[in-house]
Coordinates of C-alpha atoms and ligand atoms in Angstrom, one line a residue:
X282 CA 26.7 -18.3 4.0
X283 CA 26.5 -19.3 8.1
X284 CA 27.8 -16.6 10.0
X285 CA 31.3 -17.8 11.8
X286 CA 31.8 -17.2 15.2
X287 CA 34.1 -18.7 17.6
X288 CA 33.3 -20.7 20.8
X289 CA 32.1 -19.4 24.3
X290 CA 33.9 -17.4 25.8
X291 CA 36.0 -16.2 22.8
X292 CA 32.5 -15.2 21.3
X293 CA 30.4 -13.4 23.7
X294 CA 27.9 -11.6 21.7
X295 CA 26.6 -9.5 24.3
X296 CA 29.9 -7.4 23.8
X297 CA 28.2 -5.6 20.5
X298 CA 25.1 -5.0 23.0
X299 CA 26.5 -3.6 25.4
X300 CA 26.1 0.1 25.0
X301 CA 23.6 2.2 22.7
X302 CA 26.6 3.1 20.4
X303 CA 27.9 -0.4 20.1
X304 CA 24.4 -1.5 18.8
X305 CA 23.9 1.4 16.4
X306 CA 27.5 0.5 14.9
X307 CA 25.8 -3.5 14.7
X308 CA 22.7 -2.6 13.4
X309 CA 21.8 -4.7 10.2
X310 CA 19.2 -2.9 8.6
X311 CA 17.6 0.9 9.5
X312 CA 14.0 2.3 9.1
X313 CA 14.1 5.9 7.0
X314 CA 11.2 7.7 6.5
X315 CA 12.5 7.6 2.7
X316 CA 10.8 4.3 3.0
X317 CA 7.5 4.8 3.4
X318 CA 4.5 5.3 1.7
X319 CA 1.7 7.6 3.0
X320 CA -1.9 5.7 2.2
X321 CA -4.4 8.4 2.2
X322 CA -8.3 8.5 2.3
X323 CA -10.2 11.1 0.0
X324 CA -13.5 12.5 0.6
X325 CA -16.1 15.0 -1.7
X326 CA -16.6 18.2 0.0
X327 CA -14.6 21.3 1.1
X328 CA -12.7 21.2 4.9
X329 CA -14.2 18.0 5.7
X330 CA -12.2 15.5 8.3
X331 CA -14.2 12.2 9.1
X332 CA -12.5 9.4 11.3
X333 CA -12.5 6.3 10.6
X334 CA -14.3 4.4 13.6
X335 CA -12.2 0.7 13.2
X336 CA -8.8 3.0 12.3
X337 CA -8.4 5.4 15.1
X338 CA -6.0 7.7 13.9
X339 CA -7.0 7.9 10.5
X340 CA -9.4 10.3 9.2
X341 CA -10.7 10.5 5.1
X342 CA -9.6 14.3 4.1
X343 CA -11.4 16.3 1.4
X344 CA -8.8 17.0 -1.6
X345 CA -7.8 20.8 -0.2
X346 CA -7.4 19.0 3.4
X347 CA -5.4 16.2 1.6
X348 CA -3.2 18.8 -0.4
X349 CA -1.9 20.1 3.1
X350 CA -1.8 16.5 4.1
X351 CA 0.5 15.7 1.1
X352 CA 2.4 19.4 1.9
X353 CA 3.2 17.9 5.7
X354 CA 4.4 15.2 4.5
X355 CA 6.3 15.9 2.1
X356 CA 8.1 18.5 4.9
X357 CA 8.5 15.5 7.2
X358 CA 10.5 13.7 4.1
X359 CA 7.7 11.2 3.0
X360 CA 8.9 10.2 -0.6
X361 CA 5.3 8.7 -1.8
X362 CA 1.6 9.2 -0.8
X363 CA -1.4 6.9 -2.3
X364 CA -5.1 8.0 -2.6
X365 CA -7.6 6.1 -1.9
X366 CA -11.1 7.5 -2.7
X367 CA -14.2 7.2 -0.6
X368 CA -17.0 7.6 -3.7
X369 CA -19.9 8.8 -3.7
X370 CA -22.8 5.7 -3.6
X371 CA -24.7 7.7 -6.2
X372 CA -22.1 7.1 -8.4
X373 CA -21.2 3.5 -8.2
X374 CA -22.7 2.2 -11.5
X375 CA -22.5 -1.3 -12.7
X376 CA -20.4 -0.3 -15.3
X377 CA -18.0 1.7 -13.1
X378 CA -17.7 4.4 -15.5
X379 CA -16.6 6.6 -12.5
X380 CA -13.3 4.8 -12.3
X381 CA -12.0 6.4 -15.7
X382 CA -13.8 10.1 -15.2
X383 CA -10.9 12.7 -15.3
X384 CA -12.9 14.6 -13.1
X385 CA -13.7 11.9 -10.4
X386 CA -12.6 12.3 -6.8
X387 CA -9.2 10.6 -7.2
X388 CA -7.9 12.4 -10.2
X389 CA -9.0 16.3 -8.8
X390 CA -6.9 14.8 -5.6
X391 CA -4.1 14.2 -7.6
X392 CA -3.9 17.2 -10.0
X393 CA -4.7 19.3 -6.9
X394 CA -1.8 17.9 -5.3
X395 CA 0.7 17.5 -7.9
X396 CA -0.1 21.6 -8.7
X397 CA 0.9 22.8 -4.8
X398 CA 2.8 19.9 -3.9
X399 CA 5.2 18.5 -6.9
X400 CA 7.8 17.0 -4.9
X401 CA 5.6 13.9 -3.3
X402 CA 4.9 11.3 -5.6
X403 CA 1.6 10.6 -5.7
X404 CA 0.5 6.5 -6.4
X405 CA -2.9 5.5 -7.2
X406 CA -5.3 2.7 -6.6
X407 CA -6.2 0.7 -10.1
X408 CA -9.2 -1.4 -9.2
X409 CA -13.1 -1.0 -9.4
X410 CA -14.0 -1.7 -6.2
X411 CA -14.7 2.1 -4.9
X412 CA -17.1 2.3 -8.5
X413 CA -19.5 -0.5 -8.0
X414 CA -22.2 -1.3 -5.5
X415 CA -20.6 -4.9 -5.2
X416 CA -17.7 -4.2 -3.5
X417 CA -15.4 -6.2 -6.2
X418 CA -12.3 -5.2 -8.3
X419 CA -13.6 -6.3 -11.6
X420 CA -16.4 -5.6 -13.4
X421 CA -19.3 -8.5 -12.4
X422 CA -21.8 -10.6 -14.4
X423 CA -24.2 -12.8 -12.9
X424 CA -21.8 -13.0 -9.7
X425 CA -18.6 -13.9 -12.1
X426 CA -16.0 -11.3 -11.9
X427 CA -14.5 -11.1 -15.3
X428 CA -11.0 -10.9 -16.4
X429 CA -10.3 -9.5 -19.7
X430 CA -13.1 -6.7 -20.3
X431 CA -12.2 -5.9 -16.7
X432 CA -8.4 -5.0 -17.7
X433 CA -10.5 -2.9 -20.3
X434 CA -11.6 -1.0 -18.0
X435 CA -8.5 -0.6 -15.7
X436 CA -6.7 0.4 -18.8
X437 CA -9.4 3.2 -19.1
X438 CA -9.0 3.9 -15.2
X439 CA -4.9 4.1 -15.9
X440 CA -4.7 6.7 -18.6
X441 CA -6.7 9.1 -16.8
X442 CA -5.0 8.8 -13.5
X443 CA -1.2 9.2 -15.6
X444 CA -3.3 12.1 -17.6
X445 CA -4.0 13.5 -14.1
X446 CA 0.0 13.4 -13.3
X447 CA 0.3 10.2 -11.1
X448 CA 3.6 9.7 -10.9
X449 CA 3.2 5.8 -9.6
X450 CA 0.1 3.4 -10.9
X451 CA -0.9 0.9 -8.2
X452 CA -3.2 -2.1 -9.5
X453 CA -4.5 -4.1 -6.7
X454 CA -7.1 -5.8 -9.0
X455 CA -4.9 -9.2 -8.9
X456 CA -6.8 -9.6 -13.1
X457 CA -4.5 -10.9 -14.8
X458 CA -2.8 -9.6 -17.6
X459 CA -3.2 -6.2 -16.7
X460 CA 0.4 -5.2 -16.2
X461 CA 1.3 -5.6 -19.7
X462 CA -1.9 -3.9 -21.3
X463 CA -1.5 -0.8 -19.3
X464 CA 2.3 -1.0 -20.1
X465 CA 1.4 -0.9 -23.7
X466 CA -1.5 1.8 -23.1
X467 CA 0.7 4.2 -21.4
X468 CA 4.0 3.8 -24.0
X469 CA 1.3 4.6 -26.4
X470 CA -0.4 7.7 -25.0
X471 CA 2.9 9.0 -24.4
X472 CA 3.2 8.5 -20.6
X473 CA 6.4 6.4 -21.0
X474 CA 7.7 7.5 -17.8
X475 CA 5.1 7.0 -15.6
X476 CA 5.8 3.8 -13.1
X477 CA 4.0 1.3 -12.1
X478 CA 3.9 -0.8 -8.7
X479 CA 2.2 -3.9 -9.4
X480 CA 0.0 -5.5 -6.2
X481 CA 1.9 -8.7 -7.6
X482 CA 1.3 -10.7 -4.5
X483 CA -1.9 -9.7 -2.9
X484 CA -3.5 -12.2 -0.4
X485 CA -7.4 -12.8 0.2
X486 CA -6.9 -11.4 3.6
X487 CA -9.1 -10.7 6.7
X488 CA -6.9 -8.0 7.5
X489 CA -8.1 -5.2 4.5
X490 CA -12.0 -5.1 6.9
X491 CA -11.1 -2.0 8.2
X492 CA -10.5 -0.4 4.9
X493 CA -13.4 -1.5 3.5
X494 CA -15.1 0.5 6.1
X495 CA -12.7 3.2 5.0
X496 CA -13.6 3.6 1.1
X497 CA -17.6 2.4 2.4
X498 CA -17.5 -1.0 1.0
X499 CA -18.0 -2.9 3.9
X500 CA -21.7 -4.1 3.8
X501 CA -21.1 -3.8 0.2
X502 CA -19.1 -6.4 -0.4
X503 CA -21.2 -9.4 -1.9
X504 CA -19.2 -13.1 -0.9
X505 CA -15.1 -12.6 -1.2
X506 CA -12.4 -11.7 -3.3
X507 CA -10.9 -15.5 -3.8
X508 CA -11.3 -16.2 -7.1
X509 CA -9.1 -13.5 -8.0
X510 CA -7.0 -12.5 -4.8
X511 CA -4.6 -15.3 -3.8
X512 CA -4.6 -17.6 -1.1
X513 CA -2.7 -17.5 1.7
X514 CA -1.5 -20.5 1.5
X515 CA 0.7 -20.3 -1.6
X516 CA 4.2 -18.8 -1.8
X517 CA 5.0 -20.3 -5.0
X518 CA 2.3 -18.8 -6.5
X519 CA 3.3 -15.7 -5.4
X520 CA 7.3 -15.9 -6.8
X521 CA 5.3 -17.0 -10.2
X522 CA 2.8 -14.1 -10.3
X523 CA 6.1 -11.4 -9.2
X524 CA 8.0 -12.8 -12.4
X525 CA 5.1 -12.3 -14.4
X526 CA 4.3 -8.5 -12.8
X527 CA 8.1 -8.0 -13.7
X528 CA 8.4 -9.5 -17.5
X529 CA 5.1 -7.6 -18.4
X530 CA 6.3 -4.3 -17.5
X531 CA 6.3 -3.4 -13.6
X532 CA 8.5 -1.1 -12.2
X533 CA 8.0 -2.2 -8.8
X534 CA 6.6 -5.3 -6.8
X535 CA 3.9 -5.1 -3.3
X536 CA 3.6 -8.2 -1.2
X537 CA -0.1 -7.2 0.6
X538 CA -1.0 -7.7 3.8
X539 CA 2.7 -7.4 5.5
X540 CA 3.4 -8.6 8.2
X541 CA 2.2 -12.0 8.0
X542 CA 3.3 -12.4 4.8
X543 CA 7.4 -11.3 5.9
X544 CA 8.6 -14.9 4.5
X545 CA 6.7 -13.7 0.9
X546 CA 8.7 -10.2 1.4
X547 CA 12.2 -12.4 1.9
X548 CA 11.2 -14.7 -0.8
X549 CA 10.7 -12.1 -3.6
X550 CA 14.0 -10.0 -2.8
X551 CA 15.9 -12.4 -2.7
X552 CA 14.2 -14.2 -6.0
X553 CA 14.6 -11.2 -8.3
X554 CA 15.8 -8.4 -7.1
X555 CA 13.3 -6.2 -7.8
X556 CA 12.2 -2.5 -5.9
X557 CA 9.9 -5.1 -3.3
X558 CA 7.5 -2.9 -1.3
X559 CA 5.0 -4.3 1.5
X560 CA 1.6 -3.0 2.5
X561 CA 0.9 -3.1 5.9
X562 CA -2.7 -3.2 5.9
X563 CA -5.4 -1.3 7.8
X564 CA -6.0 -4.6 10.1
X565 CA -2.3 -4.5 10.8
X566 CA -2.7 -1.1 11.3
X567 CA -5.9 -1.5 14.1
X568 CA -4.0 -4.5 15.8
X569 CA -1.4 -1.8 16.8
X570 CA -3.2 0.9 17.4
X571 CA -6.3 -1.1 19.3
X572 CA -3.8 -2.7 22.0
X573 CA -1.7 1.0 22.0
X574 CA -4.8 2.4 22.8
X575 CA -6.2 0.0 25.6
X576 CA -2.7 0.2 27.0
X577 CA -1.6 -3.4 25.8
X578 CA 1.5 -3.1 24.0
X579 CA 3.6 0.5 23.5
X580 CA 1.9 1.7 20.4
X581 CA 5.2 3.8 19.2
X582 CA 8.1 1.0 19.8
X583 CA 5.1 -1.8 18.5
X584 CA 5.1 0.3 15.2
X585 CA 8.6 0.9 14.8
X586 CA 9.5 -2.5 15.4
X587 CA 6.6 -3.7 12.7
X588 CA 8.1 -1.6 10.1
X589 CA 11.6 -2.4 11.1
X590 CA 10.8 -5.8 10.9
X591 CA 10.1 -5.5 6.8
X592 CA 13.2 -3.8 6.5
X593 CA 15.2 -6.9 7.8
X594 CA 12.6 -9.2 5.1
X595 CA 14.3 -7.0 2.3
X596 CA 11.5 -4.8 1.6
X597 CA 12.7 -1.3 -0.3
X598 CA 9.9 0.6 1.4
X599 CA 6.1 -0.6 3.1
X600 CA 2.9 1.2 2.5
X601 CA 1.7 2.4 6.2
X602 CA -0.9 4.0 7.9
X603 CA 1.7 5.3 10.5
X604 CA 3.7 6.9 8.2
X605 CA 3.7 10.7 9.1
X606 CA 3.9 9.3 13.2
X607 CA 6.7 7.0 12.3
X608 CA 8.2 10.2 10.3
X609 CA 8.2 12.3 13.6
X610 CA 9.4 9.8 15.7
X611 CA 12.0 9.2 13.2
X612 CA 13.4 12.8 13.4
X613 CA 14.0 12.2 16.9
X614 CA 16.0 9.6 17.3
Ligands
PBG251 N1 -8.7 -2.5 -4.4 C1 -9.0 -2.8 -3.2 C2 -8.0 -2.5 -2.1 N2 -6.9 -1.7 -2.2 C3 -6.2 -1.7 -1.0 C4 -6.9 -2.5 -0.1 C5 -6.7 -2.9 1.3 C6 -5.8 -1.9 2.0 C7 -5.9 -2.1 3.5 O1 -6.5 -3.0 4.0 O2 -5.2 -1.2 4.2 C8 -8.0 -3.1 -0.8 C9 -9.0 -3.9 -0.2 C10 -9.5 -5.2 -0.9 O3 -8.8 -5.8 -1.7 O4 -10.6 -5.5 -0.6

């Protein structure tokens, strides 16, 4: 469809600009915080708060600081928080045995939250990367990341996360095959209704570096994540890997980093209709914040324009850093 409009002057459209009502009556697409995910980093310890030095802003929370985390949000309205565990070194094994522990720092964050807190959601991370010294999302042999005993293990890492009461699975391990095997795991251990939002589309990016500093995998990390995370080049790739996330059993679709993958976003609403979120990932996150701070750009309009701008894309909701900020600001407009 082309949008009609008649010839200058009958069509002046700085008529529906004019005034702060007209615009709000115009308005295409809104930002709610009932869009946003709340990504979260977890710490071991009791009361602890450690800031992130390349996320300012962002601080890992041990799991009673996270439960009132979760508790604030959920009072400013956030549907969905997702953990994301900073482990322990001395238990990063080559095996990553740690990822499917029922009593590992991700799944005491998420029964401790789901007991004083039951209205959030609560997603997970599905990947080995916070369980090996390597830094990588699958299990590694002789520098090969491997594919199918990996989604042996994520399967593991699954059922003890829906065991623990996640109420949303998020694999960002880009294996593949995984959907469907943790589909199948979870009808049979019963946990029928537990979703999953499938990292369909995740991009080798420079933008996750300040995360890796988050969960301590930054000097870690042996080479890079290509021969499993996609390259940014490819959009087809990504509409075939989104129909695959979908027919294998995903609830919902993430297209990761955001905002320079907004045409991806467009492409995969449009495509299939599916719950599409985005992730707008710690680098996006630090470009905002690092020019807010140095008095560059106007950290609060830069943010809400960044999250408005997945909106218009067709995203159903974006994974954000700024989420309890955006929240505030939100109420007050
Ligand atoms: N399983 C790894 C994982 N899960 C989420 C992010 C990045 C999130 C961000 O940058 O904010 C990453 C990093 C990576 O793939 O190396």
């Amino acid at each position: 469809m082309l949008p009609a409009s008649a010839p200058f002057p009958l069509a002046r459209f700085r008529r529906t600009r004019r005034t702060a009502a007209l615009r709000d009556l115009t308005q295409e697409v809104r930002l709610s915080v009932k869009d946003l995910i709340w990504p979260v980093f977890v710490r071991d310890g009791a009361n602890l708060r450690e800031p992130v030095a390349s996320m300012p802003g962002v601080e890992r929370l041990s799991v009673d600081l996270v439960v009132e985390a979760a508790a604030k949000a959920a009072d400013l309205g956030i549907p969905a928080i997702c953990l994301f565990p900073y482990t322990d070194p001395a238990k990063k094994t080559a095996d990553c045995r740690e990822a499917w522990n029922p009593e590992n720092l991700a799944n005491r964050a998420i029964r401790a939250i789901k007991a004083q807190v039951p209205e959030i959601a609560v997603m997970t991370d599905v990947a080995l990367d916070p369980y090996n010294a390597h830094g990588h999302d699958g299990l590694v042999v002789d520098g090969v990341i491997l594919n199918d005993e990996t989604v042996e293990a994520l399967v593991k890492m699954a059922l003890v996360q829906a065991e623990a009461g996640a109420d949303i699975l998020g694999p960002s391990d880009m294996m593949d095959g995984r959907i469907l095997a943790m589909r199948q795991a979870l009808e049979g251990a019963g946990h029928k209704d537990v979703s999953i939002l499938s990292y369909a589309a995740k991009y080798a990016s420079a933008f996750y570096g300040p995360f890796r500093d988050a969960v301590g995998a930054t000097g870690a990390l042996k080479g890079d994540k290509k021969t499993y995370q996609m390259n940014p080049a490819n959009r087809d790739e990504a509409l075939r890997l989104v129909a695959r996330d979908l027919a294998e059993g995903a609830d919902m679709v993430m297209v990761k980093p955001g905002m320079p993958y907004l045409d991806i976003c467009a492409a995969v609403k449009q495509t299939f209709g599916a719950p599409t979120f985005a992730y707008q990932v710690s680098g996006e996150y630090a470009m905002i914040r690092g020019a807010a701070l140095n008095g560059w750009i106007d950290g609060e309009k830069a943010m809400l324009e960044s999250l408005l701008a997945f909106k218009r894309a067709g995203c159903d909701g974006i994974l954000t850093y700024f989420a309890p900020e955006v929240a505030r600001l939100l109420r007050h407009q």
